[in-house]
Short mmCIF file of C-alpha atoms in Angstrom, two decimals:
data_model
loop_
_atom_site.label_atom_id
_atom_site.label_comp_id
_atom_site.label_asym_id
_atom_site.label_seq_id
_atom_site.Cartn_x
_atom_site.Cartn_y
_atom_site.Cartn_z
CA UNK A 1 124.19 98.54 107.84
CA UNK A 2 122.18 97.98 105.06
CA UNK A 3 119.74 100.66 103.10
CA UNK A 4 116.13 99.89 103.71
CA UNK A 5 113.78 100.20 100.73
CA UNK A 6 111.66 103.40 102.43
CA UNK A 7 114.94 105.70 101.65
CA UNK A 8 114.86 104.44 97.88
CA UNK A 9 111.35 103.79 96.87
CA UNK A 10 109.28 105.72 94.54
CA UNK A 11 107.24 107.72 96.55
CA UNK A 12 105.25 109.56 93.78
CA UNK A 13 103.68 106.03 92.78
CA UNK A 14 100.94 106.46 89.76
CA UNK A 15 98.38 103.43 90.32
CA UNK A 16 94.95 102.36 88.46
CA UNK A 17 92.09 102.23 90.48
CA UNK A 18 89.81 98.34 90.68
CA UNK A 19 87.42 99.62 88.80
CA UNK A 20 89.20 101.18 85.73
CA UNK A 21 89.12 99.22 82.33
CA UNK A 22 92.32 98.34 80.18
CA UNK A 23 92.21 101.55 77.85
CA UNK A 24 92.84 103.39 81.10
CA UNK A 25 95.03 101.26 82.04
CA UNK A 26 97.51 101.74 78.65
CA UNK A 27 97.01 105.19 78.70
CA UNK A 28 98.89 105.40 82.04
CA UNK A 29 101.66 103.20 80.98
CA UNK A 30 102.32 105.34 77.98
CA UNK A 31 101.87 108.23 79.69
CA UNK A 32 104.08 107.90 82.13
CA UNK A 33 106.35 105.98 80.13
CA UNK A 34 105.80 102.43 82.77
CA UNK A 35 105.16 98.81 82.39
CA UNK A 36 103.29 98.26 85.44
CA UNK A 37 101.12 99.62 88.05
CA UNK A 38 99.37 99.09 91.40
CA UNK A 39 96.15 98.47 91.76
CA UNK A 40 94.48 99.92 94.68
CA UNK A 41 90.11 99.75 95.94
CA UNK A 42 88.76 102.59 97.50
CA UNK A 43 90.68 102.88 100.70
CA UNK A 44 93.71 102.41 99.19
CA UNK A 45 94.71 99.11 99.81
CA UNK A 46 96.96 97.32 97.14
CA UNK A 47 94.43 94.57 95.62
CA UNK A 48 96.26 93.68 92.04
CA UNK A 49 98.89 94.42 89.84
CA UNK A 50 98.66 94.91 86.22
CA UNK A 51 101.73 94.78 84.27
CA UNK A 52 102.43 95.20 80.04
CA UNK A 53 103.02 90.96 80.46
CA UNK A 54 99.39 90.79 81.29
CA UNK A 55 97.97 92.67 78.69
CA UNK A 56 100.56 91.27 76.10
CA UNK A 57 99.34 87.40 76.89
CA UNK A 58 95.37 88.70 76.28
CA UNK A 59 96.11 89.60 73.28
CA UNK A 60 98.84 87.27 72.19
CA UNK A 61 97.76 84.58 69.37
CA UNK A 62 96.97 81.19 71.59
CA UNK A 63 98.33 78.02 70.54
CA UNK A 64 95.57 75.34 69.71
CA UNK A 65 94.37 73.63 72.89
CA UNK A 66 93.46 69.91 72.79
CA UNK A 67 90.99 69.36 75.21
CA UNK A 68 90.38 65.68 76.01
CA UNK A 69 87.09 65.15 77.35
CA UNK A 70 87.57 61.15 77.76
CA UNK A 71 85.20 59.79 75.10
CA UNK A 72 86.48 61.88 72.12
CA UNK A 73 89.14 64.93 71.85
CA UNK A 74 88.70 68.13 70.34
CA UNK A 75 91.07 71.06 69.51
CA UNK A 76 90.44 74.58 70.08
CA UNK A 77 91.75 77.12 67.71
CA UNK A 78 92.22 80.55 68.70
CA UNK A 79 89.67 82.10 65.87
CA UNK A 80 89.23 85.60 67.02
CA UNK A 81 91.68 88.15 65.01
CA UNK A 82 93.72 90.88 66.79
CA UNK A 83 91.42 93.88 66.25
CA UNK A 84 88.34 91.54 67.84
CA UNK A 85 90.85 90.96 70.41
CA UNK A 86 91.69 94.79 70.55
CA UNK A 87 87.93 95.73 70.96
CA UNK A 88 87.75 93.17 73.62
CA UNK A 89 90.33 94.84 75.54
CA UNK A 90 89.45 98.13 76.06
CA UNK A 91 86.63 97.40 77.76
CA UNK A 92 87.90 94.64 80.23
CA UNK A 93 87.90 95.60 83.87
CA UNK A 94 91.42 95.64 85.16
CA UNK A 95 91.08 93.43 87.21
CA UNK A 96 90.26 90.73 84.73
CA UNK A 97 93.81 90.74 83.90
CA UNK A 98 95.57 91.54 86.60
CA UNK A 99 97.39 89.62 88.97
CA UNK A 100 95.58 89.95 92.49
CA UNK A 101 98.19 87.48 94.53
CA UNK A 102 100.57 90.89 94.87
CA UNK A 103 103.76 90.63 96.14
CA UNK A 104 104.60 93.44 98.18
CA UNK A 105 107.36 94.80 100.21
CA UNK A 106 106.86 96.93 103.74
CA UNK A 107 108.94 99.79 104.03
CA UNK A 108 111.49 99.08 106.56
CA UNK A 109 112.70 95.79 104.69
CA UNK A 110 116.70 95.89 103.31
CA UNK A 111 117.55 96.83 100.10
CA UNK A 112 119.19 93.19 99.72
CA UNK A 113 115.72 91.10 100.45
CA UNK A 114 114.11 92.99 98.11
CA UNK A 115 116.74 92.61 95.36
CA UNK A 116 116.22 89.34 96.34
CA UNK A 117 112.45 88.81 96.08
CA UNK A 118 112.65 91.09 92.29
CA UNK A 119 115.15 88.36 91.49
CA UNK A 120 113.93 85.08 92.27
CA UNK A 121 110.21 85.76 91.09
CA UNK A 122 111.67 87.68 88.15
CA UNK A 123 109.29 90.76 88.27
CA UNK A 124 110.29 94.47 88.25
CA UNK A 125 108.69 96.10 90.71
CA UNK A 126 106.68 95.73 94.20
CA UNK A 127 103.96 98.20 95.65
CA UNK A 128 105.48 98.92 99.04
CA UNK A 129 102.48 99.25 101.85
CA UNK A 130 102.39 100.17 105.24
CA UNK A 131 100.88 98.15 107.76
CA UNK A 132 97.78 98.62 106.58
CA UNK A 133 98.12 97.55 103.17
CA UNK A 134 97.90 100.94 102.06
CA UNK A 135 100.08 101.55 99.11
CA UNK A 136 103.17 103.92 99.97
CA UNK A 137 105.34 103.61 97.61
CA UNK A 138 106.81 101.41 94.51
CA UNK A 139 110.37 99.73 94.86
CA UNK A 140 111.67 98.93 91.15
CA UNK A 141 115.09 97.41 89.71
CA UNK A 142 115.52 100.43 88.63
CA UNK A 143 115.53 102.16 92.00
CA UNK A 144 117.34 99.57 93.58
CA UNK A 145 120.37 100.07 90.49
CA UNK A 146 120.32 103.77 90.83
CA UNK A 147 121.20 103.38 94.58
CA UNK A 148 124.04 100.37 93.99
CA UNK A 149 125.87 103.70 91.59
CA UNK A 150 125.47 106.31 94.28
CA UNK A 151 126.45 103.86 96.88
CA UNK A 152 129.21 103.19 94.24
CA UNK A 153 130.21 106.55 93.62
CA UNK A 154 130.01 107.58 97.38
CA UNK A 155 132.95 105.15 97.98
CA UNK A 156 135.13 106.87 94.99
CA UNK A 157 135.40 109.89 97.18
#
């Protein structure tokens, strides 16, 4: 039988809050030494996910954009310099950036669908909720790696 992702999961899950701005935001990834995080409203419900890919896109220098607006074309340059850019980004709301279309995983799920799911949309970790899209819990690569060595190591013996 397979291992379901409740018996694996983070369950001391550090999240930002929908109305925090990016500076809080960084300081919890380098505190706690993470590239992503939860975000969660009042009640607790998962509603976005900020990760170090969204904040490295903000302030990553933009190709120029032609915009064709059928009777002449113009380009865009990206004209603002990283330290406007930094200012900017301090002060965004979180959920500016973030990605609100979460994928999530429910606790009871296998350890193999979730591999799967990390896999396929190429992300590294899902909030896990409950059935009331209350966040619970994180399930990372990470957690799902450290289980294939102990499951590993358990058959040794």
């Amino acid at each position: 039988m397979s291992e379901i992702i409740s018996n694996i999961m983070e369950k001391d899950v550090y999240c930002a809050r929908e109305d925090d701005t990016i500076a809080t935001v960084l300081k919890k990834l380098v505190d706690k030494k993470i590239s992503g995080l939860p975000i969660v409203d009042g009640d607790d419900k998962v509603v976005g996910f900020i990760s170090d890919g969204d904040i490295m896109k903000f302030i990553a220098k933009q190709d120029p954009r032609i915009i064709d607006m059928t009777s002449f074309i113009t380009v865009w340059y990206d004209s603002e310099s990283f330290d406007q850019k930094m200012d900017d980004l301090l002060n965004i709301n979180v959920m500016e950036l973030a990605t609100t279309k979460v994928i999530s995983a429910e606790p009871d799920e296998d350890v193999d669908e979730v591999a799967r799911t990390l896999g396929k949309k190429k992300i590294k970790k899902l909030p896990v909720i409950d059935e009331n899209g209350k966040l619970i819990g994180v399930i990372s690569r990470h957690n799902i790696i450290r289980y294939i060595i102990s499951y590993h190591l358990k058959q040794g013996e």
